[in-house]
Short mmCIF file of C-alpha atoms and ligand atoms in Angstrom, two decimals:
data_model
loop_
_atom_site.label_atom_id
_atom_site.label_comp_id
_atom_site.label_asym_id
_atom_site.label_seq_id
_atom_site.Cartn_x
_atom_site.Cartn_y
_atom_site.Cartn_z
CA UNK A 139 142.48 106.95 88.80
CA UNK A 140 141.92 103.48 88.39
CA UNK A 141 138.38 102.42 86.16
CA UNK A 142 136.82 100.33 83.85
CA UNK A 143 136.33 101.68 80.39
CA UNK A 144 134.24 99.84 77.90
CA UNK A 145 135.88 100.52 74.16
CA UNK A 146 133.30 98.48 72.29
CA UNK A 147 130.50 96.51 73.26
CA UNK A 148 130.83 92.87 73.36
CA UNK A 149 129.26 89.67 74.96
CA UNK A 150 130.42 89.61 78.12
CA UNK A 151 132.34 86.32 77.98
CA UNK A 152 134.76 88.10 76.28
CA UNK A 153 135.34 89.99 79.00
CA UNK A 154 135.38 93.97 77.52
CA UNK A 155 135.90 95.76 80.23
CA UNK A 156 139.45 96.92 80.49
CA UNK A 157 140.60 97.74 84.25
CA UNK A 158 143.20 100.59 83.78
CA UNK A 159 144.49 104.09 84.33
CA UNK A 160 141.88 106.97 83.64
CA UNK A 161 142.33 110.32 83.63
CA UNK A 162 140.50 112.19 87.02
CA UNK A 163 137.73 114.20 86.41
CA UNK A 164 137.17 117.27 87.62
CA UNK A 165 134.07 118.66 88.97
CA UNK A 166 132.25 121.32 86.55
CA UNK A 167 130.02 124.32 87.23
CA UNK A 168 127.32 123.16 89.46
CA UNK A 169 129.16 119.79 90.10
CA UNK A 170 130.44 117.59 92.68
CA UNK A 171 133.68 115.56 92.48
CA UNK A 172 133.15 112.20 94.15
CA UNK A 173 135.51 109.28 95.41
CA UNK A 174 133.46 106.12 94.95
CA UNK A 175 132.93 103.36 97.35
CA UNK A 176 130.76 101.13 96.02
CA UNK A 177 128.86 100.79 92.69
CA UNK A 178 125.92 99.05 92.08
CA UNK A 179 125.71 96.71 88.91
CA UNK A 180 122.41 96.73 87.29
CA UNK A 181 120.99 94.71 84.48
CA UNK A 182 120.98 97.78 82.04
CA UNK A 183 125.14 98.33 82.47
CA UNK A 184 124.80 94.17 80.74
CA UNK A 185 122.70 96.25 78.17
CA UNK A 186 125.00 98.50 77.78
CA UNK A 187 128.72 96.73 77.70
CA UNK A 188 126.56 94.08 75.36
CA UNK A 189 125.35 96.99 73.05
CA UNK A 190 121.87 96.11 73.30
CA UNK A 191 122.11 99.96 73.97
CA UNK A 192 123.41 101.84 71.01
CA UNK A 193 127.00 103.14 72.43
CA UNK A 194 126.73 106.71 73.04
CA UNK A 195 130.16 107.75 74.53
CA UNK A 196 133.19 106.09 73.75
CA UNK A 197 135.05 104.79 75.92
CA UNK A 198 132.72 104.96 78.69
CA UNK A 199 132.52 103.76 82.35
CA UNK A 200 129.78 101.94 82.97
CA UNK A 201 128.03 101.96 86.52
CA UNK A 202 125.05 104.34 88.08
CA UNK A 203 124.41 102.74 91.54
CA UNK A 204 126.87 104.74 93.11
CA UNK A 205 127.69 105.78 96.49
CA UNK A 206 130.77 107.95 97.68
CA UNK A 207 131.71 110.71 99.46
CA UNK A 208 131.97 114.91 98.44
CA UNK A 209 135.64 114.99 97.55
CA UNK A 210 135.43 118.09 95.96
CA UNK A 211 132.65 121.03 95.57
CA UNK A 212 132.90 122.68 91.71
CA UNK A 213 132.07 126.58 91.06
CA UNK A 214 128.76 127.20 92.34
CA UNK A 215 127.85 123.54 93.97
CA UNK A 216 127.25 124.34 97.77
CA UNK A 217 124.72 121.74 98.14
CA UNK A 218 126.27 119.39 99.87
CA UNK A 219 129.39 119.34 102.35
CA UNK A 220 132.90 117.79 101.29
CA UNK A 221 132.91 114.33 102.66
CA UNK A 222 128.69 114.19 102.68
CA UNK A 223 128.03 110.67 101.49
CA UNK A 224 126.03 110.83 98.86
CA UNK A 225 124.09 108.50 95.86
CA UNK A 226 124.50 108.86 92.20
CA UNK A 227 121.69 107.19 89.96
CA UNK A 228 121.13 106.61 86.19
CA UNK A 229 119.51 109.93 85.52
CA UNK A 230 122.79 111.86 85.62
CA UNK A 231 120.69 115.23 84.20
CA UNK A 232 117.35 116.77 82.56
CA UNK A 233 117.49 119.87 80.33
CA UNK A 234 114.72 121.32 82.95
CA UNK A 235 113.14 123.21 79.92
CA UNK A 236 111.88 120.40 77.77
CA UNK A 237 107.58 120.11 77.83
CA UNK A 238 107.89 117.11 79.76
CA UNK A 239 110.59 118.65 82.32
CA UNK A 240 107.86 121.71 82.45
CA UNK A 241 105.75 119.31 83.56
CA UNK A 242 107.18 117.61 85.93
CA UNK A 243 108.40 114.16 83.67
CA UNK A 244 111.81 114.39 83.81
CA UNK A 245 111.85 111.08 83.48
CA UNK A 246 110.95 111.68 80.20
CA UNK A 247 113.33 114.45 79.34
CA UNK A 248 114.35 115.07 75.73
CA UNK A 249 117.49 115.58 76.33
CA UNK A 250 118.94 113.85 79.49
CA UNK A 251 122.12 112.10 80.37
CA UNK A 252 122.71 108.77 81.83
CA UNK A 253 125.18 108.10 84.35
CA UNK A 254 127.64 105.34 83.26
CA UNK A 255 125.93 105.33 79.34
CA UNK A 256 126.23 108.85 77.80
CA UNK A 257 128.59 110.24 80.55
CA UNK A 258 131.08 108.31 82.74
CA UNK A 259 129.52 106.02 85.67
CA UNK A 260 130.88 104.77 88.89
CA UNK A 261 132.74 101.56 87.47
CA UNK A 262 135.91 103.98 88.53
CA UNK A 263 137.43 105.83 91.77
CA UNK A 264 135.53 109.24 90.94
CA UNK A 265 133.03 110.57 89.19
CA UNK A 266 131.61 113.65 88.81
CA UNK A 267 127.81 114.41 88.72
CA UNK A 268 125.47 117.51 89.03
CA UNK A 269 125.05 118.19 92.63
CA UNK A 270 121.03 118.73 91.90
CA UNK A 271 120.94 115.06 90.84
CA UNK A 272 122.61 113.81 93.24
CA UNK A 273 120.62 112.28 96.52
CA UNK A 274 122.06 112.38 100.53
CA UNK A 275 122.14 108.39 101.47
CA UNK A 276 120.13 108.10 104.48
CA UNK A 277 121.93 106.87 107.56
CA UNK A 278 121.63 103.29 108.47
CA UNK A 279 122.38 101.77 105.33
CA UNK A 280 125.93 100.89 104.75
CA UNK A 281 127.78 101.89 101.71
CA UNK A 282 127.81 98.53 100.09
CA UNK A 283 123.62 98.26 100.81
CA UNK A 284 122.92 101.67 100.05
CA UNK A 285 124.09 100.73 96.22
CA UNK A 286 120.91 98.69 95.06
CA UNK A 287 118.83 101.36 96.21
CA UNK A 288 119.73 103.83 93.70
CA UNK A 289 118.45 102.32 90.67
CA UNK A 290 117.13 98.76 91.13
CA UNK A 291 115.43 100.52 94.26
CA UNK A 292 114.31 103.60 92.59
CA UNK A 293 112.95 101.86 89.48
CA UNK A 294 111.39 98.74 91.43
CA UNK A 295 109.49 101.88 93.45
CA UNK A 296 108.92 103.43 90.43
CA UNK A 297 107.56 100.10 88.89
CA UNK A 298 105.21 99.60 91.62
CA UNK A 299 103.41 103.44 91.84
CA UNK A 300 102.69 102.94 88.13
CA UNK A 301 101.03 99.39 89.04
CA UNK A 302 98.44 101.32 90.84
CA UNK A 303 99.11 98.27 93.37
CA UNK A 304 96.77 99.24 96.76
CA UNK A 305 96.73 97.80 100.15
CA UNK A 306 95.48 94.12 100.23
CA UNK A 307 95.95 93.74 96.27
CA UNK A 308 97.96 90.75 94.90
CA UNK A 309 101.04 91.55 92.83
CA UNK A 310 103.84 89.67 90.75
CA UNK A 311 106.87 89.94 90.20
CA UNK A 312 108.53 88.07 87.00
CA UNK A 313 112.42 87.69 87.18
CA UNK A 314 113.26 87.92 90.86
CA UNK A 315 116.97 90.26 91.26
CA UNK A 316 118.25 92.86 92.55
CA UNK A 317 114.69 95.47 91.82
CA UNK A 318 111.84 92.67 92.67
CA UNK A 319 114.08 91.83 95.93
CA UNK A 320 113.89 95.14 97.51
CA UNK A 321 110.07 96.03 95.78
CA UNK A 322 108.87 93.02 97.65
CA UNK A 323 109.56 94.47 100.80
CA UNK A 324 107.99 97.55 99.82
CA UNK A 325 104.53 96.20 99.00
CA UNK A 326 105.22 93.86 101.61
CA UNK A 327 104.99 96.83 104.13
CA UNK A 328 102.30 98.15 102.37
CA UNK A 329 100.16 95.34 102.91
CA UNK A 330 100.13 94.06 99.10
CA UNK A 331 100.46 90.28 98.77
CA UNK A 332 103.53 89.11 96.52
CA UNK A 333 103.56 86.29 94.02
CA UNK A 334 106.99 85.71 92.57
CA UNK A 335 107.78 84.10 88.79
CA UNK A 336 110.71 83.54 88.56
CA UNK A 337 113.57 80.90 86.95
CA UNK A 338 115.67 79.06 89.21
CA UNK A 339 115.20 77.66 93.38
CA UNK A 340 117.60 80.54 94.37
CA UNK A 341 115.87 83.05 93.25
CA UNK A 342 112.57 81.80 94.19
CA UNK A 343 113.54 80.82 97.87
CA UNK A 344 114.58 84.30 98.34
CA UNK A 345 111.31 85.73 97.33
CA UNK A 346 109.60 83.68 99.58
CA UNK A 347 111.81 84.64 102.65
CA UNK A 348 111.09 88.03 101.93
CA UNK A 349 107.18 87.66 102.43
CA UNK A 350 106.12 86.67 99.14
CA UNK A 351 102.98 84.04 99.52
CA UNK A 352 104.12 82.10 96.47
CA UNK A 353 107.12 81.02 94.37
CA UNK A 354 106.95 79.51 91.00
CA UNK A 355 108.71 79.13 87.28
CA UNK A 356 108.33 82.46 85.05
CA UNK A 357 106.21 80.42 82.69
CA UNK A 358 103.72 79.33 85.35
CA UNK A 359 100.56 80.29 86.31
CA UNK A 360 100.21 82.21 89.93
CA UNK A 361 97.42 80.36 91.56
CA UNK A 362 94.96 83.59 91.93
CA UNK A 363 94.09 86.54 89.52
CA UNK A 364 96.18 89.24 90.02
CA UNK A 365 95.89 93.31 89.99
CA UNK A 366 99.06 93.70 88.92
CA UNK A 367 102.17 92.52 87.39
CA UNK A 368 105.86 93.89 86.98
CA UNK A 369 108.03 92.14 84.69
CA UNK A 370 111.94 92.85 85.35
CA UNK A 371 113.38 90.10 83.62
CA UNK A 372 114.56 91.13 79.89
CA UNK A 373 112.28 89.40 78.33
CA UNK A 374 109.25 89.51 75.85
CA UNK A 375 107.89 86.35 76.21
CA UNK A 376 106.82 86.41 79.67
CA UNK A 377 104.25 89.65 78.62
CA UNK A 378 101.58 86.83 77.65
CA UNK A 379 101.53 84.75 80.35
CA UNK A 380 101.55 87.90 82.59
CA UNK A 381 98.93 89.15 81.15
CA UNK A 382 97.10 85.91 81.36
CA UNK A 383 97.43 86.09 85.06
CA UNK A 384 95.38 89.92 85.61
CA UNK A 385 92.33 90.16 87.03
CA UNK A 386 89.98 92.80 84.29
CA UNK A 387 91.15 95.95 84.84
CA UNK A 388 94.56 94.77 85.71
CA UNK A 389 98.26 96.67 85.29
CA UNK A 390 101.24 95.16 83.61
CA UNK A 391 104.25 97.32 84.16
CA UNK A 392 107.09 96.52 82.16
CA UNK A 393 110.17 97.75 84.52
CA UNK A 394 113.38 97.26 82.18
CA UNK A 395 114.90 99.56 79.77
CA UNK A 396 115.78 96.85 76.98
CA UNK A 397 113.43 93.75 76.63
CA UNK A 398 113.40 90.79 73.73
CA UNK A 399 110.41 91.23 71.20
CA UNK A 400 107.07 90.52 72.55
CA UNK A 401 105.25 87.70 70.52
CA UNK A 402 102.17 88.57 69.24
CA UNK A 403 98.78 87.53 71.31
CA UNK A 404 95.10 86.72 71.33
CA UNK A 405 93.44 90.18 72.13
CA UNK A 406 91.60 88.19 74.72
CA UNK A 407 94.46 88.74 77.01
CA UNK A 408 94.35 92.59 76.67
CA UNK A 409 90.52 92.87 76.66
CA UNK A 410 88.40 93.69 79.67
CA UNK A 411 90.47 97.02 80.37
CA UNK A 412 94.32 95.36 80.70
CA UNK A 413 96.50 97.85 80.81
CA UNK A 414 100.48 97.31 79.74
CA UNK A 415 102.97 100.08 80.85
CA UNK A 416 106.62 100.40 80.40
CA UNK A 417 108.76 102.55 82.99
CA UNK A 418 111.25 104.91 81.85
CA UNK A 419 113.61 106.00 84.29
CA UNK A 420 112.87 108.02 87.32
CA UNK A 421 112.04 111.21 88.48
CA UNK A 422 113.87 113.14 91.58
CA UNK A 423 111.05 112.64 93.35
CA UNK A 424 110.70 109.16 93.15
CA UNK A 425 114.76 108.60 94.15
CA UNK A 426 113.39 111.20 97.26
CA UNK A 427 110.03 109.44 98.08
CA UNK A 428 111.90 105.88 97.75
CA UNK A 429 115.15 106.56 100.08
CA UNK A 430 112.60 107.88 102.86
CA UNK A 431 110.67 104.99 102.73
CA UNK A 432 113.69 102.71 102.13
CA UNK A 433 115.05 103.95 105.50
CA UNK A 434 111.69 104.18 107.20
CA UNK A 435 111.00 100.26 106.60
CA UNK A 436 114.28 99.53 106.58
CA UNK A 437 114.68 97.97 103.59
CA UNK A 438 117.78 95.35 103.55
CA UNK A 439 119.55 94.53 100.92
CA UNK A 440 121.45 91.43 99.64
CA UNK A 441 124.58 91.80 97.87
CA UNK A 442 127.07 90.10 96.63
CA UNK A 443 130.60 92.13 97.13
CA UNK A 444 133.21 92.20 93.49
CA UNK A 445 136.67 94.39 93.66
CA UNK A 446 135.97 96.67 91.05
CA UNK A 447 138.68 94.97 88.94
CA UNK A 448 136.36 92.07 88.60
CA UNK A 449 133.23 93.72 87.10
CA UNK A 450 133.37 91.50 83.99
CA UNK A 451 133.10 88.40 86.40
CA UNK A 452 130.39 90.36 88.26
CA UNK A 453 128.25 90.89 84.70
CA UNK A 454 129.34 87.47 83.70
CA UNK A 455 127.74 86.06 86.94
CA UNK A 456 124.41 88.37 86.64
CA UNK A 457 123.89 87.51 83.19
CA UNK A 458 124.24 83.51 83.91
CA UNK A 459 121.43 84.26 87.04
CA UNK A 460 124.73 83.36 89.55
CA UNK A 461 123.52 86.35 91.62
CA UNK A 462 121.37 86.26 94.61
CA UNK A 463 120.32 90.04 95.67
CA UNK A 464 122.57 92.54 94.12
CA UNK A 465 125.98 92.37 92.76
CA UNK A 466 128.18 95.39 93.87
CA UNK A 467 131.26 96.13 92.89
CA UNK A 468 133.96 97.84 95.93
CA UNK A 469 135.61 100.87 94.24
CA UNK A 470 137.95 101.35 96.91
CA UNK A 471 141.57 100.20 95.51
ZN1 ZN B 274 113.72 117.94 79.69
ZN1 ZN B 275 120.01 100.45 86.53
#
């Protein structure tokens, strides 16, 4: 099959991903074998081709936004049919025996796999995955929308139940891609009122077609108090003004897996019951909850379409902020 393997991380202007010949894998006990159509790429596969994630598997294939079809069922896998279309996110597996599997965190697993960082991803024609991790794309999406869902969808949802955000509550988001574009429109339907910090006219135009009340630099102030605040973009230094923007008793989430160091701060802005979380992955359940609500609202995504040959223009392009929505890369050669 044709993919793109990552040898060694590099800056991404050097382009590192090589498009070539890879051997086809082949579905495992429990597995499913599936032809890709379109992968998602997420801020945390420019994490990982950059090496701000220690490499784990090398080569690897990056990509965990996927969505393909069943091509083939391994021993045992009778979940779904061959040719179900189904959705491959960055949680590729959980031991299921761990404490925090046991109790119910399997987010948290101690030992898990990640799709497209410790095991091969979707930057390729097939990939395999266990069929209990997999999720059945709802109808109504098409293949190339379905593909933000399945992390920047998952995590932005994810982000959002650990705000605590309610109905009628005022919410931020700073950096404004591919996750704070689809979480808008879920607070948005549930009647939460979106401020959006982010760099760049693009990105902030888009937030405010999508119902958010307010656009503005990442460095400026929102102009209320705020029960919450997610922070997507990368980066440490926008945790103090974020925090400066809470109302008491207010929830920073922290929604990325890699982030620049935090600068230190008065303790004035964590006083009066502030609360800062980070998110960690996903569980199941939340890649469940979120692709029935997804398809409920429906949530529309947009993308930005890269042959899968291209993917180091397509991280180039989402590292320089070129990307509007989500860029997704089309698998099929
Ligand atoms: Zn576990
Ligand atoms: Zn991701």
């Amino acid at each position: 099959m044709k993919a793109c393997l990552l040898r060694s991380p590099a800056p991404v202007e050097k382009n590192p991903l090589e498009f070539t010949d890879a051997f086809d894998p082949k579905p495992g006990k429990g597995e499913v074998l599936v032809r890709v159509k379109m992968c998602g790429v997420c801020r945390t596969d420019l994490h990982v081709v950059e090496g701000e994630l220690p490499a784990r598997k090398s080569p690897v294939i990056p990509g965990h936004q996927i969505v393909g079809v069943v091509e083939e069922r391994g021993e045992g896998a009778r979940r779904f049919a061959t040719g179900a279309r189904v959705g491959i996110p960055w949680l590729h597996s959980a031991d299921l025996t761990c404490e925090y599997c046991r109790a119910g965190m399997e987010n948290l697993c101690d030992h898990p796999a990640f799709t497209g960082y410790t095991v091969d991803g979707g930057y390729a024609e097939y990939v395999t995955a266990p069929e209990a991790f997999v999720y059945p794309i709802p109808e109504g999406f098409r293949d190339e929308h379905a593909a933000p869902l399945l992390c920047a969808g998952i995590i932005g949802f994810r982000s959002l139940r650990l705000s605590g955000i309610k109905r009628g509550g005022r919410l931020a988001f700073y950096g404004f891609g591919s996750a704070a574009h689809v979480a808008t429109q879920i607070a948005r339907h549930w009647g939460v009122e979106v401020y959006a910090c982010t760099r760049g006219v693009k990105h902030q135009q888009l937030a405010l077609e999508l119902g958010a009340v307010w656009a503005g630099e990442a460095s400026a102030a929102p102009p209320v108090k705020l029960d919450a605040a997610i922070i997507f973009a990368p980066a440490g230094e926008l945790v103090p003004p974020a925090l400066a923007a809470l109302k008491k008793g207010g929830v920073l989430v922290l929604g990325g897996i890699h982030m620049s160091p935090i600068p230190s701060f008065d303790y004035d802005l964590l006083y009066q019951e502030r609360v800062i979380r980070s998110v960690a992955n996903n569980t199941r359940q939340d890649g469940e909850d979120f692709l029935r609500v997804a398809a409920e609202i429906p949530v529309r995504t947009q993308t930005t379409l890269f042959a899968l040959r291209d993917a180091n223009r397509a991280l180039n392009d989402l590292k320089g902020d070129r990307i509007n929505g989500a860029a997704v890369l089309d698998c099929i050669q």
